[in-house]
Tab-separated table of C-alpha atoms in Angstrom:
chain	number	residue	atom	x	y	z
A	78	UNK	CA	0.000	0.000	0.000
A	79	UNK	CA	2.827	2.377	0.892
A	80	UNK	CA	4.686	1.602	-2.337
A	81	UNK	CA	1.536	2.269	-4.358
A	82	UNK	CA	0.923	5.520	-2.477
A	83	UNK	CA	4.535	6.516	-3.077
A	84	UNK	CA	4.147	5.821	-6.806
A	85	UNK	CA	1.018	7.979	-6.964
A	86	UNK	CA	2.635	10.753	-4.954
A	87	UNK	CA	5.746	10.612	-7.132
A	88	UNK	CA	3.704	10.744	-10.328
A	89	UNK	CA	1.783	13.761	-9.077
A	90	UNK	CA	4.939	15.519	-7.875
A	91	UNK	CA	6.744	14.960	-11.166
A	92	UNK	CA	3.750	16.131	-13.166
A	93	UNK	CA	3.569	19.288	-11.061
A	94	UNK	CA	7.318	19.727	-11.387
A	95	UNK	CA	7.055	19.503	-15.177
A	96	UNK	CA	4.222	22.041	-15.182
A	97	UNK	CA	6.171	24.372	-12.880
A	98	UNK	CA	9.265	24.102	-15.066
A	99	UNK	CA	7.178	25.205	-18.054
A	100	UNK	CA	5.933	28.160	-15.996
A	101	UNK	CA	9.464	29.077	-14.924
A	102	UNK	CA	10.734	28.791	-18.504
A	103	UNK	CA	7.952	31.010	-19.893
A	104	UNK	CA	7.616	33.582	-17.110
A	105	UNK	CA	11.361	34.164	-16.849
A	106	UNK	CA	11.271	35.240	-20.485
A	107	UNK	CA	8.004	37.174	-20.340
A	108	UNK	CA	8.755	39.181	-17.183
A	109	UNK	CA	11.824	41.063	-15.994
A	110	UNK	CA	13.679	40.291	-12.735
A	111	UNK	CA	12.070	43.408	-11.259
A	112	UNK	CA	8.539	42.195	-12.063
A	113	UNK	CA	9.346	38.749	-10.685
A	114	UNK	CA	10.695	40.440	-7.560
A	115	UNK	CA	7.418	42.292	-6.918
A	116	UNK	CA	5.473	39.038	-7.256
A	117	UNK	CA	7.885	37.362	-4.830
A	118	UNK	CA	7.370	40.131	-2.255
A	119	UNK	CA	3.589	39.780	-2.558
A	120	UNK	CA	3.509	35.988	-2.392
A	121	UNK	CA	6.050	35.962	0.428
A	122	UNK	CA	3.920	38.327	2.481
A	123	UNK	CA	0.815	36.210	1.917
A	124	UNK	CA	2.700	33.001	2.725
A	125	UNK	CA	3.512	34.400	6.159
A	126	UNK	CA	0.049	35.732	7.030
A	127	UNK	CA	-1.872	32.754	5.635
A	128	UNK	CA	0.450	30.489	7.591
A	129	UNK	CA	-1.329	31.705	10.717
A	130	UNK	CA	-4.369	29.599	9.839
A	131	UNK	CA	-2.278	26.488	10.477
A	132	UNK	CA	-3.025	27.101	14.154
A	133	UNK	CA	-6.398	25.571	13.227
A	134	UNK	CA	-5.082	22.956	10.802
A	135	UNK	CA	-7.337	20.132	9.658
A	136	UNK	CA	-4.352	17.760	9.699
A	137	UNK	CA	-5.240	16.793	13.268
A	138	UNK	CA	-7.674	14.255	11.759
A	139	UNK	CA	-4.719	12.202	10.499
A	140	UNK	CA	-3.743	11.174	14.018
A	141	UNK	CA	-7.227	10.728	15.510
A	142	UNK	CA	-8.344	7.075	15.923
A	143	UNK	CA	-11.896	8.008	14.899
A	144	UNK	CA	-13.108	11.058	12.976
A	145	UNK	CA	-16.647	12.368	13.396
A	146	UNK	CA	-18.627	14.868	11.337
A	147	UNK	CA	-18.348	17.239	14.274
A	148	UNK	CA	-14.538	17.089	13.996
A	149	UNK	CA	-14.729	17.990	10.297
A	150	UNK	CA	-17.272	20.772	10.804
A	151	UNK	CA	-15.273	22.229	13.689
A	152	UNK	CA	-12.068	22.238	11.665
A	153	UNK	CA	-13.817	23.867	8.723
A	154	UNK	CA	-15.532	26.493	10.905
A	155	UNK	CA	-12.349	27.558	12.688
A	156	UNK	CA	-10.238	27.562	9.505
A	157	UNK	CA	-12.805	29.613	7.594
A	158	UNK	CA	-13.253	32.176	10.377
A	159	UNK	CA	-9.505	32.517	10.888
A	160	UNK	CA	-8.860	32.889	7.152
A	161	UNK	CA	-11.614	35.505	6.868
A	162	UNK	CA	-9.998	37.529	9.665
A	163	UNK	CA	-6.606	37.278	7.967
A	164	UNK	CA	-8.058	38.334	4.586
A	165	UNK	CA	-9.777	41.318	6.198
A	166	UNK	CA	-6.520	42.414	7.820
A	167	UNK	CA	-4.693	42.131	4.495
A	168	UNK	CA	-7.322	44.267	2.765
A	169	UNK	CA	-6.862	46.985	5.363
A	170	UNK	CA	-3.061	46.892	5.505
A	171	UNK	CA	-2.396	46.405	1.782
A	172	UNK	CA	-1.944	50.147	0.946
A	173	UNK	CA	0.506	50.573	3.828
A	174	UNK	CA	2.553	47.544	2.718
A	175	UNK	CA	2.575	48.826	-0.865
A	176	UNK	CA	3.870	52.214	0.321
A	177	UNK	CA	6.541	50.462	2.408
A	178	UNK	CA	8.024	48.921	-0.744
A	179	UNK	CA	7.254	51.860	-3.022
A	180	UNK	CA	5.114	49.689	-5.304
A	181	UNK	CA	1.496	50.987	-5.512
A	182	UNK	CA	0.371	47.930	-7.493
A	183	UNK	CA	1.383	45.667	-4.621
A	184	UNK	CA	-1.833	46.587	-2.747
A	185	UNK	CA	-4.031	45.113	-5.453
A	186	UNK	CA	-1.772	42.048	-5.677
A	187	UNK	CA	-2.179	41.377	-1.946
A	188	UNK	CA	-5.958	41.820	-2.026
A	189	UNK	CA	-6.404	39.363	-4.887
A	190	UNK	CA	-4.181	36.867	-3.067
A	191	UNK	CA	-6.234	37.314	0.107
A	192	UNK	CA	-9.410	36.361	-1.763
A	193	UNK	CA	-7.587	33.351	-3.216
A	194	UNK	CA	-6.558	32.270	0.277
A	195	UNK	CA	-10.143	32.533	1.528
A	196	UNK	CA	-11.438	30.353	-1.323
A	197	UNK	CA	-8.608	27.856	-0.861
A	198	UNK	CA	-9.693	27.365	2.776
A	199	UNK	CA	-12.750	25.480	1.518
A	200	UNK	CA	-10.514	22.610	0.403
A	201	UNK	CA	-8.325	22.233	3.495
A	202	UNK	CA	-10.536	19.883	5.590
A	203	UNK	CA	-11.042	17.674	2.543
A	204	UNK	CA	-7.295	17.508	1.930
A	205	UNK	CA	-6.740	16.474	5.556
A	206	UNK	CA	-9.235	13.620	5.212
A	207	UNK	CA	-7.770	12.428	1.922
A	208	UNK	CA	-4.310	12.349	3.461
A	209	UNK	CA	-5.621	10.413	6.460
A	210	UNK	CA	-7.145	7.843	4.105
A	211	UNK	CA	-3.946	7.850	2.002
A	212	UNK	CA	-6.126	8.584	-1.018
A	213	UNK	CA	-3.162	9.897	-2.971
A	214	UNK	CA	-4.826	9.273	-6.313
A	215	UNK	CA	-7.485	11.860	-5.474
A	216	UNK	CA	-4.857	14.186	-4.016
A	217	UNK	CA	-2.797	13.845	-7.182
A	218	UNK	CA	-5.802	14.835	-9.283
A	219	UNK	CA	-6.520	17.758	-6.952
A	220	UNK	CA	-2.993	19.166	-6.890
A	221	UNK	CA	-2.237	18.510	-10.554
A	222	UNK	CA	-5.443	20.266	-11.601
A	223	UNK	CA	-4.536	23.291	-9.532
A	224	UNK	CA	-1.026	23.363	-10.993
A	225	UNK	CA	-2.362	23.084	-14.557
A	226	UNK	CA	-4.856	25.916	-14.044
A	227	UNK	CA	-2.112	28.050	-12.501
A	228	UNK	CA	0.215	27.437	-15.439
A	229	UNK	CA	-2.380	28.177	-18.115
A	230	UNK	CA	-3.649	31.281	-16.331
A	231	UNK	CA	-0.302	32.820	-15.400
A	232	UNK	CA	1.239	32.378	-18.865
A	233	UNK	CA	-1.889	33.597	-20.665
A	234	UNK	CA	-2.176	36.657	-18.416
A	235	UNK	CA	1.511	37.480	-18.788
A	236	UNK	CA	1.169	37.311	-22.577
A	237	UNK	CA	-1.831	39.648	-22.274
A	238	UNK	CA	0.305	42.208	-20.428
A	239	UNK	CA	-0.812	41.710	-16.807
A	240	UNK	CA	2.823	41.772	-15.604
A	241	UNK	CA	3.307	40.592	-11.998
A	242	UNK	CA	-0.455	40.590	-11.409
A	243	UNK	CA	-0.523	37.426	-13.545
A	244	UNK	CA	0.612	35.468	-10.490
A	245	UNK	CA	-2.165	36.822	-8.266
A	246	UNK	CA	-5.012	36.217	-10.726
A	247	UNK	CA	-3.633	32.746	-11.504
A	248	UNK	CA	-3.584	31.929	-7.782
A	249	UNK	CA	-7.240	32.967	-7.559
A	250	UNK	CA	-8.180	30.727	-10.496
A	251	UNK	CA	-6.274	27.787	-9.026
A	252	UNK	CA	-7.865	28.246	-5.589
A	253	UNK	CA	-11.357	28.207	-7.108
A	254	UNK	CA	-10.515	25.059	-9.094
A	255	UNK	CA	-9.054	23.250	-6.087
A	256	UNK	CA	-11.969	24.165	-3.826
A	257	UNK	CA	-14.613	23.054	-6.332
A	258	UNK	CA	-12.823	19.824	-7.192
A	259	UNK	CA	-12.215	18.888	-3.541
A	260	UNK	CA	-15.925	19.152	-2.768
A	261	UNK	CA	-16.713	16.956	-5.785
A	262	UNK	CA	-14.110	14.334	-4.856
A	263	UNK	CA	-15.014	14.175	-1.172
A	264	UNK	CA	-18.382	15.859	-0.523
A	265	UNK	CA	-17.996	15.821	3.271
A	266	UNK	CA	-19.136	19.439	3.492
A	267	UNK	CA	-22.505	18.761	1.850
A	268	UNK	CA	-24.158	18.702	5.261
A	269	UNK	CA	-21.895	21.278	6.825
A	270	UNK	CA	-23.118	23.202	9.834
A	271	UNK	CA	-20.985	25.639	11.840
A	272	UNK	CA	-19.618	23.832	14.901
A	273	UNK	CA	-16.968	24.279	17.569
A	274	UNK	CA	-17.545	21.107	19.580
A	275	UNK	CA	-14.067	19.681	18.846
A	276	UNK	CA	-12.233	22.980	19.177
A	277	UNK	CA	-9.918	21.646	21.904
A	278	UNK	CA	-8.656	18.853	19.648
A	279	UNK	CA	-8.217	21.192	16.686
A	280	UNK	CA	-6.344	23.864	18.615
A	281	UNK	CA	-4.349	21.401	20.695
A	282	UNK	CA	-2.796	19.874	17.590
A	283	UNK	CA	-2.821	23.155	15.703
A	284	UNK	CA	-1.004	25.108	18.412
A	285	UNK	CA	2.345	23.436	17.858
A	286	UNK	CA	1.674	22.847	14.171
A	287	UNK	CA	0.775	26.497	13.597
A	288	UNK	CA	3.838	27.708	15.447
A	289	UNK	CA	6.077	25.412	13.416
A	290	UNK	CA	4.417	26.343	10.139
A	291	UNK	CA	4.669	30.081	10.873
A	292	UNK	CA	8.348	29.735	11.780
A	293	UNK	CA	8.980	27.920	8.500
A	294	UNK	CA	7.141	30.541	6.465
A	295	UNK	CA	9.038	33.355	8.177
A	296	UNK	CA	12.302	31.569	7.443
A	297	UNK	CA	11.324	31.098	3.811
A	298	UNK	CA	9.911	34.538	3.048
A	299	UNK	CA	11.250	37.077	5.539
A	300	UNK	CA	14.826	37.257	4.153
A	301	UNK	CA	13.431	38.096	0.706
A	302	UNK	CA	11.144	40.747	2.166
A	303	UNK	CA	14.122	42.263	3.985
A	304	UNK	CA	16.155	42.067	0.775
A	305	UNK	CA	13.389	43.975	-1.022
A	306	UNK	CA	13.738	46.784	1.511
A	307	UNK	CA	17.495	47.098	1.041
A	308	UNK	CA	17.955	46.439	-2.681
A	309	UNK	CA	15.880	46.895	-5.862
A	310	UNK	CA	13.129	44.386	-6.599
A	311	UNK	CA	15.307	42.983	-9.395
A	312	UNK	CA	17.687	41.614	-6.739
A	313	UNK	CA	14.757	39.874	-5.073
A	314	UNK	CA	13.838	38.364	-8.434
A	315	UNK	CA	17.365	37.068	-9.044
A	316	UNK	CA	17.655	35.587	-5.550
A	317	UNK	CA	14.242	33.979	-5.823
A	318	UNK	CA	14.902	32.387	-9.205
A	319	UNK	CA	18.197	31.001	-7.875
A	320	UNK	CA	16.299	29.512	-4.925
A	321	UNK	CA	13.607	28.050	-7.170
A	322	UNK	CA	16.167	26.351	-9.436
A	323	UNK	CA	18.194	25.111	-6.450
A	324	UNK	CA	15.010	23.462	-5.152
A	325	UNK	CA	14.602	21.314	-8.289
A	326	UNK	CA	16.566	18.335	-6.848
A	327	UNK	CA	14.434	18.713	-3.710
A	328	UNK	CA	11.256	18.480	-5.787
A	329	UNK	CA	12.549	15.496	-7.770
A	330	UNK	CA	13.974	13.393	-4.947
A	331	UNK	CA	12.307	14.529	-1.717
A	332	UNK	CA	8.805	15.765	-2.441
A	333	UNK	CA	7.311	12.470	-3.597
A	334	UNK	CA	8.782	10.756	-0.538
A	335	UNK	CA	7.633	13.581	1.706
A	336	UNK	CA	4.110	13.450	0.319
A	337	UNK	CA	3.178	10.235	2.155
A	338	UNK	CA	5.554	10.187	5.130
A	339	UNK	CA	3.431	11.519	7.956
A	340	UNK	CA	0.347	9.371	7.177
A	341	UNK	CA	2.495	6.257	6.592
A	342	UNK	CA	4.637	6.725	9.687
A	343	UNK	CA	1.645	7.680	11.825
A	344	UNK	CA	0.010	4.376	10.878
A	345	UNK	CA	3.223	2.490	11.600
A	346	UNK	CA	3.552	4.209	14.980
A	347	UNK	CA	-0.084	3.444	15.888
A	348	UNK	CA	0.659	-0.228	15.206
A	349	UNK	CA	3.518	-0.111	17.696
A	350	UNK	CA	6.303	-0.586	15.139
A	351	UNK	CA	9.731	0.953	15.580
A	352	UNK	CA	10.535	3.772	13.171
A	353	UNK	CA	14.306	3.478	13.486
A	354	UNK	CA	14.833	1.060	10.606
A	355	UNK	CA	12.416	2.988	8.407
A	356	UNK	CA	14.229	6.258	9.086
A	357	UNK	CA	17.667	4.827	8.299
A	358	UNK	CA	16.334	3.241	5.111
A	359	UNK	CA	14.768	6.566	4.146
A	360	UNK	CA	18.059	8.391	4.707
A	361	UNK	CA	19.841	5.850	2.514
A	362	UNK	CA	17.297	6.103	-0.306
A	363	UNK	CA	17.035	9.874	-0.195
A	364	UNK	CA	20.778	10.584	-0.172
A	365	UNK	CA	21.540	8.288	-3.110
A	366	UNK	CA	19.182	10.409	-5.219
A	367	UNK	CA	19.477	13.826	-3.607
A	368	UNK	CA	23.238	14.181	-3.320
A	369	UNK	CA	24.051	13.259	-6.939
A	370	UNK	CA	21.295	15.621	-8.136
A	371	UNK	CA	22.843	18.482	-6.143
A	372	UNK	CA	26.288	17.747	-7.587
A	373	UNK	CA	24.829	17.776	-11.083
A	374	UNK	CA	23.170	21.138	-10.392
A	375	UNK	CA	26.486	22.641	-9.277
A	376	UNK	CA	28.316	21.376	-12.368
A	377	UNK	CA	25.598	22.225	-14.898
A	378	UNK	CA	24.368	25.473	-13.353
A	379	UNK	CA	25.137	27.616	-16.410
A	380	UNK	CA	23.409	25.492	-19.091
A	381	UNK	CA	20.496	24.873	-16.724
A	382	UNK	CA	19.977	28.608	-16.202
A	383	UNK	CA	20.245	29.279	-19.924
A	384	UNK	CA	17.717	26.557	-20.748
A	385	UNK	CA	15.208	27.329	-18.009
A	386	UNK	CA	15.452	31.092	-17.594
A	387	UNK	CA	17.324	32.625	-20.506
A	388	UNK	CA	20.398	34.820	-20.896
A	389	UNK	CA	19.040	37.708	-18.796
A	390	UNK	CA	19.413	35.548	-15.655
A	391	UNK	CA	23.018	34.364	-16.158
A	392	UNK	CA	24.375	36.597	-13.391
A	393	UNK	CA	22.656	34.335	-10.856
A	394	UNK	CA	24.766	31.277	-11.796
A	395	UNK	CA	27.347	31.706	-8.969
A	396	UNK	CA	24.521	32.314	-6.487
A	397	UNK	CA	22.824	29.111	-7.633
A	398	UNK	CA	26.009	27.077	-7.308
A	399	UNK	CA	26.618	28.246	-3.748
A	400	UNK	CA	23.009	27.422	-2.800
A	401	UNK	CA	23.322	23.963	-4.332
A	402	UNK	CA	26.493	23.218	-2.340
A	403	UNK	CA	24.803	24.360	0.885
A	404	UNK	CA	21.754	22.197	0.144
A	405	UNK	CA	23.751	18.976	0.519
A	406	UNK	CA	22.878	19.180	4.224
A	407	UNK	CA	19.150	19.806	3.716
A	408	UNK	CA	17.764	16.253	3.518
A	409	UNK	CA	17.619	15.491	7.294
A	410	UNK	CA	15.824	18.796	7.907
A	411	UNK	CA	13.071	17.755	5.492
A	412	UNK	CA	12.726	14.330	7.140
A	413	UNK	CA	12.492	15.607	10.721
A	414	UNK	CA	8.882	16.837	10.909
A	415	UNK	CA	7.129	13.616	9.792
A	416	UNK	CA	9.221	11.466	12.122
A	417	UNK	CA	8.626	13.630	15.199
A	418	UNK	CA	4.924	13.989	14.419
A	419	UNK	CA	4.558	10.239	13.937
A	420	UNK	CA	5.999	9.512	17.397
A	421	UNK	CA	3.805	12.208	18.960
A	422	UNK	CA	6.694	14.615	19.624
A	423	UNK	CA	4.861	17.657	18.302
A	424	UNK	CA	6.470	19.910	20.881
A	425	UNK	CA	9.986	18.793	19.889
A	426	UNK	CA	9.115	19.270	16.231
A	427	UNK	CA	8.174	22.885	16.968
A	428	UNK	CA	11.269	23.374	19.112
A	429	UNK	CA	13.498	21.990	16.341
A	430	UNK	CA	11.955	24.429	13.879
A	431	UNK	CA	12.251	27.319	16.320
A	432	UNK	CA	15.927	26.729	17.032
A	433	UNK	CA	16.988	25.869	13.499
A	434	UNK	CA	14.871	28.280	11.448
A	435	UNK	CA	14.912	31.252	13.828
A	436	UNK	CA	18.707	31.358	14.051
A	437	UNK	CA	19.006	30.804	10.298
A	438	UNK	CA	16.461	33.550	9.509
A	439	UNK	CA	18.404	36.059	11.608
A	440	UNK	CA	21.630	35.172	9.770
A	441	UNK	CA	19.970	35.384	6.341
A	442	UNK	CA	18.288	38.715	7.086
A	443	UNK	CA	21.525	40.153	8.457
A	444	UNK	CA	23.418	39.134	5.326
A	445	UNK	CA	20.813	40.755	3.024
A	446	UNK	CA	22.508	44.136	3.460
A	447	UNK	CA	25.576	42.728	1.664
A	448	UNK	CA	23.745	41.439	-1.408
A	449	UNK	CA	22.373	38.210	-2.789
A	450	UNK	CA	25.729	36.422	-2.938
A	451	UNK	CA	26.227	37.062	0.774
A	452	UNK	CA	22.761	35.647	1.450
A	453	UNK	CA	23.565	32.541	-0.577
A	454	UNK	CA	26.926	32.111	1.177
A	455	UNK	CA	25.254	32.373	4.589
A	456	UNK	CA	23.394	29.154	3.748
A	457	UNK	CA	26.728	27.332	3.901
A	458	UNK	CA	26.395	27.900	7.648
A	459	UNK	CA	22.640	27.947	8.277
A	460	UNK	CA	21.645	24.723	6.498
A	461	UNK	CA	24.365	22.558	8.162
A	462	UNK	CA	23.307	24.105	11.472
A	463	UNK	CA	19.720	23.021	10.824
A	464	UNK	CA	20.979	19.566	9.888
A	465	UNK	CA	22.703	19.239	13.264
A	466	UNK	CA	19.565	20.397	15.097
A	467	UNK	CA	17.398	17.934	13.154
A	468	UNK	CA	19.665	14.970	13.855
A	469	UNK	CA	19.750	15.911	17.534
A	470	UNK	CA	15.967	15.763	17.952
A	471	UNK	CA	15.450	12.674	15.802
A	472	UNK	CA	18.174	10.758	17.646
A	473	UNK	CA	16.477	11.477	20.978
A	474	UNK	CA	13.306	9.674	19.914
A	475	UNK	CA	14.672	6.889	17.715
A	476	UNK	CA	17.759	6.003	19.809
A	477	UNK	CA	20.037	6.440	16.819
A	478	UNK	CA	23.806	6.368	17.033
A	479	UNK	CA	26.040	8.575	14.924
A	480	UNK	CA	27.702	5.452	13.567
A	481	UNK	CA	24.358	4.109	12.357
A	482	UNK	CA	23.591	7.381	10.596
A	483	UNK	CA	27.023	7.436	8.951
A	484	UNK	CA	26.640	3.827	7.820
A	485	UNK	CA	23.249	4.562	6.234
A	486	UNK	CA	24.851	7.299	4.107
A	487	UNK	CA	28.230	5.704	3.288
A	488	UNK	CA	27.207	3.937	0.081
A	489	UNK	CA	25.318	7.029	-1.088
A	490	UNK	CA	28.526	9.065	-0.716
A	491	UNK	CA	30.385	6.586	-2.930
A	492	UNK	CA	27.621	6.644	-5.552
A	493	UNK	CA	27.625	10.463	-5.500
A	494	UNK	CA	31.377	10.687	-6.049
A	495	UNK	CA	31.250	8.145	-8.865
A	496	UNK	CA	28.313	9.745	-10.669
A	497	UNK	CA	29.896	13.201	-10.476
A	498	UNK	CA	33.187	12.094	-12.049
A	499	UNK	CA	32.040	12.159	-15.680
A	500	UNK	CA	30.313	15.577	-15.667
A	501	UNK	CA	33.166	17.038	-13.581
A	502	UNK	CA	35.768	15.926	-16.140
A	503	UNK	CA	33.623	17.349	-18.947
A	504	UNK	CA	33.426	20.728	-17.198
A	505	UNK	CA	37.110	20.838	-16.231
A	506	UNK	CA	38.686	19.692	-19.487
A	507	UNK	CA	36.166	20.548	-22.190
A	508	UNK	CA	34.089	23.328	-20.676
A	509	UNK	CA	30.352	23.829	-21.178
A	510	UNK	CA	29.274	25.281	-24.497
A	511	UNK	CA	27.254	28.488	-24.143
A	512	UNK	CA	26.118	28.227	-27.739
A	513	UNK	CA	24.866	24.664	-27.410
A	514	UNK	CA	23.803	24.274	-23.762
A	515	UNK	CA	21.364	21.469	-24.530
A	516	UNK	CA	24.023	19.319	-26.185
A	517	UNK	CA	26.488	19.930	-23.348
A	518	UNK	CA	23.894	19.095	-20.715
A	519	UNK	CA	22.814	15.940	-22.600
A	520	UNK	CA	26.369	14.586	-22.703
A	521	UNK	CA	26.875	15.325	-19.012
A	522	UNK	CA	23.575	13.666	-18.117
A	523	UNK	CA	24.480	10.524	-20.073
A	524	UNK	CA	27.820	10.246	-18.265
A	525	UNK	CA	26.109	10.914	-14.945
A	526	UNK	CA	23.365	8.286	-15.388
A	527	UNK	CA	25.789	5.602	-16.548
A	528	UNK	CA	28.143	6.129	-13.604
A	529	UNK	CA	25.239	6.324	-11.120
A	530	UNK	CA	23.774	2.988	-12.188
A	531	UNK	CA	27.184	1.306	-12.210
A	532	UNK	CA	27.981	2.606	-8.717
A	533	UNK	CA	24.605	1.496	-7.342
A	534	UNK	CA	25.197	-2.032	-8.628
A	535	UNK	CA	28.837	-2.215	-7.509
A	536	UNK	CA	28.106	-0.962	-3.989
A	537	UNK	CA	24.882	-2.986	-3.763
A	538	UNK	CA	23.106	0.074	-2.469
A	539	UNK	CA	19.697	-0.585	-0.807
A	540	UNK	CA	17.976	1.341	-3.601
A	541	UNK	CA	18.983	-1.506	-5.910
A	542	UNK	CA	16.122	-3.537	-4.432
A	543	UNK	CA	13.611	-0.921	-5.541
A	544	UNK	CA	15.171	-0.788	-9.017
A	545	UNK	CA	14.815	-4.573	-9.322
A	546	UNK	CA	11.229	-4.443	-8.070
A	547	UNK	CA	10.424	-1.766	-10.643
A	548	UNK	CA	12.107	-3.732	-13.417
A	549	UNK	CA	10.218	-6.848	-12.369
A	550	UNK	CA	6.861	-5.086	-12.487
A	551	UNK	CA	7.661	-3.601	-15.876
A	552	UNK	CA	8.569	-7.071	-17.131
A	553	UNK	CA	5.346	-8.531	-15.749
A	554	UNK	CA	6.962	-10.355	-12.825
A	555	UNK	CA	7.256	-9.463	-9.177
A	556	UNK	CA	10.478	-9.792	-7.241
A	557	UNK	CA	10.280	-10.291	-3.511
A	558	UNK	CA	11.489	-7.316	-1.586
A	559	UNK	CA	11.177	-5.267	1.516
A	560	UNK	CA	8.524	-2.576	1.509
A	561	UNK	CA	10.006	0.870	1.382
A	562	UNK	CA	8.603	2.897	4.257
A	563	UNK	CA	9.670	6.469	3.848
A	564	UNK	CA	9.031	9.438	6.114
A	565	UNK	CA	7.352	12.389	4.465
A	566	UNK	CA	6.259	15.972	4.979
A	567	UNK	CA	3.170	17.639	6.187
A	568	UNK	CA	1.456	19.974	3.782
A	569	UNK	CA	3.604	23.049	3.822
A	570	UNK	CA	6.971	21.428	4.272
A	571	UNK	CA	9.567	24.033	5.018
A	572	UNK	CA	11.599	25.049	1.992
A	573	UNK	CA	15.328	25.649	2.250
A	574	UNK	CA	14.589	29.362	2.240
A	575	UNK	CA	13.672	31.811	-0.436
A	576	UNK	CA	11.530	29.578	-2.586
A	577	UNK	CA	8.381	31.667	-2.563
A	578	UNK	CA	6.506	32.234	-5.839
């Protein structure tokens, strides 16, 4: 069941990634860095304020042994009221925020986004139930539909001359689509009546969850908002695009895993099973994919930027490379929340976020005064710091030794070094052709894939079992193998920082 859910989650994540790459490719050519920067400031602001509704999250239903209609109605009532209050505050404060950044159009952007957030709230209880039931096929349809509507709307509006407002109107269209489709897929709100009978359960879970979510959103968005105060909006656009591209390996290797982790681990924990072996296996599987992808991003940063964004963004290549190097330490941070939530350590999950993200946000905001390269370089300190914090809290609950953690990553380190050898030699001795970036990237990718597969087989990495299982299913046979149980994120997993919009 978990493998099937993982396959569905992966398919949905990769489809959304493909759609988002098309959006990035088109919008980076249709809009200037300055216009992108204004959209980033607006979406970053809304990410922070809408994060406050996580104090009444519907995800509490995932852990409850039994869910009643009163639980659902209470969650919906509190979420809707809280979102309405937030939207009202945004409407009132929008002109002041626009004046703060010297962008009059930002007020309208924020108001449209506030309406989108209010409509999106209609879908949140349904999403919580679908995740509880591990109905990832329905979730895939829901999220993919929203991503497709966003892509069509934002590109069409940009072509029509709506500039940065394209993002706001597209968000509104996507929110309406997601809300309508969620009610069709799971019509639990058909008999909805306002209720607050389960408010203690909602707020008890949501207190820590909301605090953690707000901390993550502040860490993600606040440095860019500070950057927008100190430098032109074009600098915000460049930093944001570098962050978005640096998150591509995250989306490819982590997001599908982190789409089922909390429900899967919560079920495993309820059954009394130990999560230690599952966590170590997850670390092994994630690093063998994530680390080589980060190396490839460092080596191919220039052709990747040229292909995805165009020549006007080439000055961000060094920034991207520094971010990619720093992100090597990100994987344990992403795996922490689902593990701690599954074992009922919600307080420690919030504390881990508070310590790791708060310190990192202060460092990032302080470095903003020195430019986007300084902000990127600060991640060489902040992300490893968060890695250490994450390992500390996970080890407390899973009784993990440092030697066990190192052993789970040893083969992945060998595979990473081997897979990087071919592209590294190509870059060092032949260079990367600016005139033919696609050809250069294709050669590097072929060398990378060949070396990666050879290293996986030679080291007998645990992921080899999954490769054989996949090959067996494709060939119409089924090889015996251990079920991959991977920890995964809550909705709203914390980005590495700066990935808004």
